[in-house]
Short mmCIF file of C-alpha atoms and ligand atoms in Angstrom, two decimals:
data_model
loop_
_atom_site.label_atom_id
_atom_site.label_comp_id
_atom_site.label_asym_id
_atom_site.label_seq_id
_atom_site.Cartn_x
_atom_site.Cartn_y
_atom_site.Cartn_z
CA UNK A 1 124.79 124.19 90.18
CA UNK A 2 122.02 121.87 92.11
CA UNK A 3 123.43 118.40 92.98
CA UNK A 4 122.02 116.00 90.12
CA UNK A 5 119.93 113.02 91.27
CA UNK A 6 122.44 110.34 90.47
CA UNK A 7 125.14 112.00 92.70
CA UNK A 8 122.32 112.72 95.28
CA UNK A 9 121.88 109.07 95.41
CA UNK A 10 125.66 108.33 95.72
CA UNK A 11 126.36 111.37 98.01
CA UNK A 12 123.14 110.73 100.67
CA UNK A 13 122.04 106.96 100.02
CA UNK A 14 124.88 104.84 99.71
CA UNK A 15 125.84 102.13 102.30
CA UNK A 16 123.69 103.07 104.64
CA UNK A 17 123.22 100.40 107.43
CA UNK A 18 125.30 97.26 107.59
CA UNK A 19 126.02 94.81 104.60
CA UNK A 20 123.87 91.42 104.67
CA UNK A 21 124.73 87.67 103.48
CA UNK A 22 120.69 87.76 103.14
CA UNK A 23 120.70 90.88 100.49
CA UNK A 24 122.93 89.46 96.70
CA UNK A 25 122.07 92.86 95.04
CA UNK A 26 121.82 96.37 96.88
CA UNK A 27 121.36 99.84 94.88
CA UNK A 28 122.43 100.48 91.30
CA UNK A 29 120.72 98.41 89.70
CA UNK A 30 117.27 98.41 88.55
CA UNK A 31 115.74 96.26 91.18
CA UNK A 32 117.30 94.96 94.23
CA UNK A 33 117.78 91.47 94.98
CA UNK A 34 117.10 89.31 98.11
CA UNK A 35 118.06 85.63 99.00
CA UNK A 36 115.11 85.12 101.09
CA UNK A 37 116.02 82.85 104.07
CA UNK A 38 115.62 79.56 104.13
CA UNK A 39 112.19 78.28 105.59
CA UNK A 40 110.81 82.06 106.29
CA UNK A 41 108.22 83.96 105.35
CA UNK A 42 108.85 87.70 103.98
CA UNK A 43 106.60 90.21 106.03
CA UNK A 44 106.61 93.56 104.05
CA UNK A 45 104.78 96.84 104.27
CA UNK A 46 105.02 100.51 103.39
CA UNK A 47 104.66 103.59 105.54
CA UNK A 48 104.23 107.01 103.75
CA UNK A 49 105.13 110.33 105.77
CA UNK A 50 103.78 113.96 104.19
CA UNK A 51 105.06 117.25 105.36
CA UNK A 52 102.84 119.08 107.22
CA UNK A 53 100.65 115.74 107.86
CA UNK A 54 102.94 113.35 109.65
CA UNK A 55 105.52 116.37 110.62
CA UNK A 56 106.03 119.83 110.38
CA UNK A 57 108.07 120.58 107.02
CA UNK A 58 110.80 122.53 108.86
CA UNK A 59 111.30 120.14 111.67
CA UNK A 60 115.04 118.43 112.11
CA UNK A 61 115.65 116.16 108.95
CA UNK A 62 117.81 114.30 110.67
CA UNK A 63 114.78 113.34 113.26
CA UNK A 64 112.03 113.35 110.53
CA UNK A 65 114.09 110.54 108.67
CA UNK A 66 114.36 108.47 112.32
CA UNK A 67 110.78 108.80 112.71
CA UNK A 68 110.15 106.94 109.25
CA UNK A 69 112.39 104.32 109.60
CA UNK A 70 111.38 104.02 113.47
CA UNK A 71 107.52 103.61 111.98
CA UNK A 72 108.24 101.20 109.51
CA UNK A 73 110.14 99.32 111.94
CA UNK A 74 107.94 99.23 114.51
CA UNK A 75 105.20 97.50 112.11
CA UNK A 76 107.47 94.32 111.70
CA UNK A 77 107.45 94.21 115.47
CA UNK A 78 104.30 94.24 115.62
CA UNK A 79 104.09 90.76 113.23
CA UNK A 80 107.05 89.27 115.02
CA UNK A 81 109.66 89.66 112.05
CA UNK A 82 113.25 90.42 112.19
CA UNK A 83 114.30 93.14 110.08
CA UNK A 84 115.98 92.23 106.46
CA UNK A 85 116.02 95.80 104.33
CA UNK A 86 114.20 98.66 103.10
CA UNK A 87 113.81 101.17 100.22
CA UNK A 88 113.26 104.84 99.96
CA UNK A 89 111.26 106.86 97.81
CA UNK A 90 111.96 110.60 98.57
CA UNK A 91 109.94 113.40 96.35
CA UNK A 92 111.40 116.27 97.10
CA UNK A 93 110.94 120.14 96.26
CA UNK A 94 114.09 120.89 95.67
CA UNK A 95 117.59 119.26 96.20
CA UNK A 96 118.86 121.03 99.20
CA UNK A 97 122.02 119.63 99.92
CA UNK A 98 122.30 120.24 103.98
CA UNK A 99 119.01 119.15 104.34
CA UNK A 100 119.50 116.14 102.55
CA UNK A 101 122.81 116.00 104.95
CA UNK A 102 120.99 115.76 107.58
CA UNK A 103 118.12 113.41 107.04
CA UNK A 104 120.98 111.16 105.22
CA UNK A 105 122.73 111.01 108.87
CA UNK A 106 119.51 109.81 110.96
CA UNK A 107 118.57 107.58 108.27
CA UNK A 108 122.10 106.38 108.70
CA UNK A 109 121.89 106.42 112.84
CA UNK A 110 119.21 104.62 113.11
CA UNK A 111 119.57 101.92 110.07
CA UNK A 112 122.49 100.99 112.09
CA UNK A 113 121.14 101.08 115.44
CA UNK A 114 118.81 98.23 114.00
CA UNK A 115 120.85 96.79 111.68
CA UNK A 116 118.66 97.18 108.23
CA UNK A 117 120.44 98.22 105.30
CA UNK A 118 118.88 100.38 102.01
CA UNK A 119 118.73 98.81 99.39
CA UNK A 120 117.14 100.96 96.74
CA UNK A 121 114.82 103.53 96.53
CA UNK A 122 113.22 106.37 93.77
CA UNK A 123 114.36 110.24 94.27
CA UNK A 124 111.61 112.57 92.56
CA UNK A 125 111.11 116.05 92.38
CA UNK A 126 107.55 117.32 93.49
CA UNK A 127 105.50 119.52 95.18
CA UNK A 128 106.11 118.81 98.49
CA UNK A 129 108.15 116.90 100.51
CA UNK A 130 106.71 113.13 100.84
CA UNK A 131 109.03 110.17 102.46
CA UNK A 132 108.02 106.82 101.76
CA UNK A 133 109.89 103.54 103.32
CA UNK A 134 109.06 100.18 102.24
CA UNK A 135 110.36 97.91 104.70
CA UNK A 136 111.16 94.01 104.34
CA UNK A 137 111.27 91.66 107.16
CA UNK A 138 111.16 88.03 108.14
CA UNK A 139 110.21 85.54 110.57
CA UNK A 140 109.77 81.53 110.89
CA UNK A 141 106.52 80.19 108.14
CA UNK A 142 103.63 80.45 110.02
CA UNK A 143 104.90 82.31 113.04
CA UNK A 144 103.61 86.09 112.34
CA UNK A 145 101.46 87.92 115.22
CA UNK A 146 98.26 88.74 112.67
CA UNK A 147 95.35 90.92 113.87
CA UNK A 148 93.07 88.12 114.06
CA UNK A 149 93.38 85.43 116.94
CA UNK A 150 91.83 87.37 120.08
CA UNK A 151 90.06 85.18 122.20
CA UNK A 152 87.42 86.01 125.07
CA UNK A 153 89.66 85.27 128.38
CA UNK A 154 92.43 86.28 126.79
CA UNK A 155 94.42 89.46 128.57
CA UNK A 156 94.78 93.06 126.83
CA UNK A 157 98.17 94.35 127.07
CA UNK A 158 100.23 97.27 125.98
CA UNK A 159 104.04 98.05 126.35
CA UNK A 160 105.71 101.30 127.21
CA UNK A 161 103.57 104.26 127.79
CA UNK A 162 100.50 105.73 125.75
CA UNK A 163 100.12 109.34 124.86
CA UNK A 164 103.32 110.76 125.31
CA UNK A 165 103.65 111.43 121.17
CA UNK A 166 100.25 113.42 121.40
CA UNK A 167 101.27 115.56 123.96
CA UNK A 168 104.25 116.57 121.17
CA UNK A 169 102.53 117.84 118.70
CA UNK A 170 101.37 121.57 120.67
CA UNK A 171 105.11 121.73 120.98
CA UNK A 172 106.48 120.87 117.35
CA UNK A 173 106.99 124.40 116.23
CA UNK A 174 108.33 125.56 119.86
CA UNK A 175 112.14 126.91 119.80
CA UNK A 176 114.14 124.09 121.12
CA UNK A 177 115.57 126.41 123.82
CA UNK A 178 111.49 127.24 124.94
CA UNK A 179 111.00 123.64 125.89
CA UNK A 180 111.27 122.14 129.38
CA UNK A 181 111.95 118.84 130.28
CA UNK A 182 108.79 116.73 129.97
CA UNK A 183 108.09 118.82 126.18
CA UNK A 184 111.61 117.52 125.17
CA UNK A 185 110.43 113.89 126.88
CA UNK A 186 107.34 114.47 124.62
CA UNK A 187 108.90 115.41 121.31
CA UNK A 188 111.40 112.50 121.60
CA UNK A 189 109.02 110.32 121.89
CA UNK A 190 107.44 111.71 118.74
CA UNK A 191 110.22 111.65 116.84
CA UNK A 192 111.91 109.06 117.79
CA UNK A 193 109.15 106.02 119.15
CA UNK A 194 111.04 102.76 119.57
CA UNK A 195 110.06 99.95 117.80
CA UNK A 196 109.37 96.49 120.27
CA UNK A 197 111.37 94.21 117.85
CA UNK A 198 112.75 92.37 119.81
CA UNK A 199 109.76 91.91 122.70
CA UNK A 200 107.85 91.57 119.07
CA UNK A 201 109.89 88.07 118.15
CA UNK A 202 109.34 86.68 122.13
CA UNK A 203 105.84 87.21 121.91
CA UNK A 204 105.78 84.76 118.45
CA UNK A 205 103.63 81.04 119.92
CA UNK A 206 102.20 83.87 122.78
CA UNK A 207 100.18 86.15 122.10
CA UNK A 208 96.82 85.64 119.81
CA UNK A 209 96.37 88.63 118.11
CA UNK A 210 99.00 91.88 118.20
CA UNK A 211 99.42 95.56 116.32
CA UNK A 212 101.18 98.49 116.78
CA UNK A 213 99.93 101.49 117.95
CA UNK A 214 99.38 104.35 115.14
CA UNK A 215 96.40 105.50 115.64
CA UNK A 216 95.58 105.42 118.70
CA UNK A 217 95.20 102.73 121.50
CA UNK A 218 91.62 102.55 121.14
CA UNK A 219 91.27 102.88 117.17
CA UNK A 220 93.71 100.19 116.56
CA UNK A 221 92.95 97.63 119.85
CA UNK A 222 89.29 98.07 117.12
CA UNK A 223 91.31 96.61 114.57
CA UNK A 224 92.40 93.68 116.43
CA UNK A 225 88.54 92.94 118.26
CA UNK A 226 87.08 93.69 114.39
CA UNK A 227 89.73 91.09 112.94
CA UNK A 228 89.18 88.98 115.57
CA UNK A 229 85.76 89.42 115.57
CA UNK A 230 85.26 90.18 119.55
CA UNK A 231 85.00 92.71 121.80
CA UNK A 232 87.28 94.21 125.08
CA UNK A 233 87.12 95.65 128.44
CA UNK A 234 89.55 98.06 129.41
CA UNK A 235 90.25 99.78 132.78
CA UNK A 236 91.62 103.07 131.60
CA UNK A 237 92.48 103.72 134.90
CA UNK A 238 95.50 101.05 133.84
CA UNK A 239 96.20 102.71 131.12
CA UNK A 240 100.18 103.10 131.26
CA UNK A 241 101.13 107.04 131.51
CA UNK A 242 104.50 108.81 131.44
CA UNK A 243 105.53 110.43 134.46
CA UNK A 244 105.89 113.37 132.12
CA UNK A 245 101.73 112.97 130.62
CA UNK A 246 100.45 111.90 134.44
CA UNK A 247 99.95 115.26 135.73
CA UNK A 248 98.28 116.87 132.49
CA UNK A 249 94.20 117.09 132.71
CA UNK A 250 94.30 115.42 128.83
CA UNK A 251 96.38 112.18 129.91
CA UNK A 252 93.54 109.53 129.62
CA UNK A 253 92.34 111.09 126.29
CA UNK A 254 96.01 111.05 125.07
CA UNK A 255 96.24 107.94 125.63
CA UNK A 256 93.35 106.74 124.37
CA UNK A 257 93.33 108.45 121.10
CA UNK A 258 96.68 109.79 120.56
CA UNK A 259 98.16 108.37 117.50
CA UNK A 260 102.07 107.83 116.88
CA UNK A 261 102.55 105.52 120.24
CA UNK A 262 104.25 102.86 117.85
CA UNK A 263 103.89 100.84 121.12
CA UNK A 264 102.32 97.50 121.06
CA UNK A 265 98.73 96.02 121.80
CA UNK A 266 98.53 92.77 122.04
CA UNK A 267 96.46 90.04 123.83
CA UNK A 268 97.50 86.56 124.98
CA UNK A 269 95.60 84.10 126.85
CA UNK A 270 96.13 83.51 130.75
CA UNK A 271 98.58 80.34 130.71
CA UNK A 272 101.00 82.64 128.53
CA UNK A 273 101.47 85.32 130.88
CA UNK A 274 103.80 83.77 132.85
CA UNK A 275 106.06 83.84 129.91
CA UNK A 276 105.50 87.19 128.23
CA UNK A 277 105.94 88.60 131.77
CA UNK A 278 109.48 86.95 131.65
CA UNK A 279 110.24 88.47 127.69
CA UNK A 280 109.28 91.96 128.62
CA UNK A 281 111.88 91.39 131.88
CA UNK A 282 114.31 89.70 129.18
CA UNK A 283 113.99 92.46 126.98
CA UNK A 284 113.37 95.33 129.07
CA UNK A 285 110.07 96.68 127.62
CA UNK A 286 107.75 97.78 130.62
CA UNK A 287 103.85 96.39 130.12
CA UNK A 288 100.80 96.67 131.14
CA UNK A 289 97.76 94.67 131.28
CA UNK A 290 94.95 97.04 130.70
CA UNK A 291 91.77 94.64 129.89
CA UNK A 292 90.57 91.40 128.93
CA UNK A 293 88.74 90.18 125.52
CA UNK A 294 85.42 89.22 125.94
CA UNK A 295 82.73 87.65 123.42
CA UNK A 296 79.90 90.58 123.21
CA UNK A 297 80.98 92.77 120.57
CA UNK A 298 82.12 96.03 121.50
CA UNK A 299 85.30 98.19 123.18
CA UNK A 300 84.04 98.69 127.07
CA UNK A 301 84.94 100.59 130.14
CA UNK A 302 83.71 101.06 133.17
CA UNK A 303 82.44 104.57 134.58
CA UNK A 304 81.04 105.10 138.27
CA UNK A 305 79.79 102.72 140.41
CA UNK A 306 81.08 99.89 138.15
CA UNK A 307 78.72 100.78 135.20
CA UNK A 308 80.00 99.19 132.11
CA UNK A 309 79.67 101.58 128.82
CA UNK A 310 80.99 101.82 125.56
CA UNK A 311 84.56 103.25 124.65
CA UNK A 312 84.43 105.74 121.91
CA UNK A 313 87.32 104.04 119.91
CA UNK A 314 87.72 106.83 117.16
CA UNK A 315 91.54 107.44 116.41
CA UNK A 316 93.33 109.80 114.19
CA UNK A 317 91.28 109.17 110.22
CA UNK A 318 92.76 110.93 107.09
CA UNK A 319 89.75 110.68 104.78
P1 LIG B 401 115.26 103.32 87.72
O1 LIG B 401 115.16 104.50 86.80
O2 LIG B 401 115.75 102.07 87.07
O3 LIG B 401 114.06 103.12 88.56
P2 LIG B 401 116.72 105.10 89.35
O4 LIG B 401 117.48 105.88 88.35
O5 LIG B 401 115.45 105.68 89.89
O6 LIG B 401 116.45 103.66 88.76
O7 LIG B 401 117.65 104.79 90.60
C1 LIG B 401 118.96 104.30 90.41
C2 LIG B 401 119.33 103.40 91.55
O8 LIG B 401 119.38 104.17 92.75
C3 LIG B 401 118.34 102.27 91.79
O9 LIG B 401 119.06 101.13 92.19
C4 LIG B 401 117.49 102.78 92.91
O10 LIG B 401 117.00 101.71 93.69
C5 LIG B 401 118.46 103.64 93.69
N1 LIG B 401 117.82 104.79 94.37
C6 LIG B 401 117.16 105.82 93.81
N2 LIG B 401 116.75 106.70 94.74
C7 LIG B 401 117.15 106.22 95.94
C8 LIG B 401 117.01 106.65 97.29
N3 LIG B 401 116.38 107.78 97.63
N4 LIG B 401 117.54 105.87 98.25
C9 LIG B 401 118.16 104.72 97.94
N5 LIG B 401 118.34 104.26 96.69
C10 LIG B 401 117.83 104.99 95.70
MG1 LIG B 402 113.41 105.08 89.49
#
């Protein structure tokens, strides 16, 4: 007989990731409880993954359930917060037990790689299979990294490298034993981005404005210049590559435009440099200055002979 959802819970979902003074109440109950630090603010938000939209159905569970923890993780870098807990609400279309196995054991990997324990969650049957985290995190009143606060002068950074999770996806339904080194590079990257927490919380009283990169370096760099209400320059020749993406003909579009970076963008005036230079050194995260924020509206680049011209900034758009 199928596994019954209250023994799915036990059997999959239980203590997974580390136990937490911060968290009184964990699952079982109807709600979970949390004994909010003292003096900080709770960041929260909620990242939804579909089969077949965000990954391929049949891909590794085990790597589909890093990818939406990785996701959710990587947007409380991007405001600076330190991770507290998260929930899970899994439809599913049917209760297969060793798939359930192995998404249990990456969700378990990687909530203890960052330390973030589950709290709670919903388990549904449906249609299809749908994954949605809502993650909790904190950080000091006052101190997140919003959108807003980009400043003409300031610089345009990004960390890591850009594209790499685009060049993935014409290799998702590959054979595993078909791929070569920089496709494996690619698919990792995909799968499992890493989330800047910890280059995130340095950056808090440095940078003006930051987000992470889902959509696309261009798209969401827009999101910061429209909530900041400004406009950028970037040099794409800058643009950080893989050594993997660098010889492909696509690499500057990737990077522009690819979605699922999870890297950050962020933009900090010139007397900070100094000292975000030093936090990406501190916490080994490689970045790049790729541009500068300046007042005329608009995402700019330059094309031959040092002509300035408009950026197309259009990034990866469900509806
Ligand atoms: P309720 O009906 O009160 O919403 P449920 O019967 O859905 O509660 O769930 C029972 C308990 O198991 C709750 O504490 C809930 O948070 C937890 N839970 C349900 N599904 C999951 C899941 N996929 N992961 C983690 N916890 C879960
Ligand atoms: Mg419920």
């Amino acid at each position: 007989m199928a596994i019954g959802e209250f023994e799915l819970i036990a059997k999959f979902f239980t203590d997974i990731g580390p136990r937490s003074a911060a968290i009184a109440l964990g699952i079982g109950d109807d709600c979970a409880l949390i004994d909010p630090p003292a003096g900080r603010q709770l960041a929260l938000s909620a990242d939804t993954l579909v089969a077949d939209v965000h990954f391929p159905a049949h891909g590794d569970p085990a790597s589909i359930a890093q990818k939406a923890l990785r996701t959710n993780l990587s947007d409380l870098a991007a405001m600076g917060a330190e991770p507290l807990a998260f929930t899970l609400a899994l439809t599913l279309p049917a209760a297969d037990e060793t798939w359930l196995a192995g998404f249990s054991h990456g969700l378990r990997a990687c909530a203890d790689e960052f330390a973030i324990p589950l709290i709670g969650g919903d388990t549904t049957r449906g249609p299809q299979l749908v994954i949605s985290i809502q993650i909790v995190g904190s950080l000091p009143r006052g101190a997140a990294l919003t959108r807003a606060g980009a400043q003409a002068g300031d610089s345009v950074f990004v960390s890591g490298t850009l594209g790499d999770a685009r060049a993935a996806l014409d290799y998702l339904s590959t054979p595993a034993a078909l791929l070569d080194d920089a496709q494996r590079f690619f698919l990792r990257r995909y799968y499992e981005p890493t989330p800047r927490l910890e280059f995130g919380r340095a950056l808090r009283g440095l940078a003006s404005a930051a987000i992470d990169i889902s959509d696309g370096f261009a798209a969401d760099l827009g999101h910061i210049l429209a909530r900041s209400d400004i406009g950028a320059e970037i040099d794409t020749r800058r643009l950080p590559l893989s050594g993997a993406l660098r010889t492909r003909v696509e690499a500057i579009d990737f990077a522009l435009h690819g979605g699922d970076d999870y890297e950050l963008c962020f933009t900090a005036p010139p007397q900070h440099r100094a000292a975000i230079v030093e936090c990406a050194r501190a916490t080994a995260v490689p970045i790049t200055e790729v541009g500068r924020v300046v007042a005329e509206h608009g995402l700019f680049t330059w094309a031959e002979q040092g002509r300035r011209v408009a950026l197309n900034a259009a990034g990866y758009r469900h509806f």
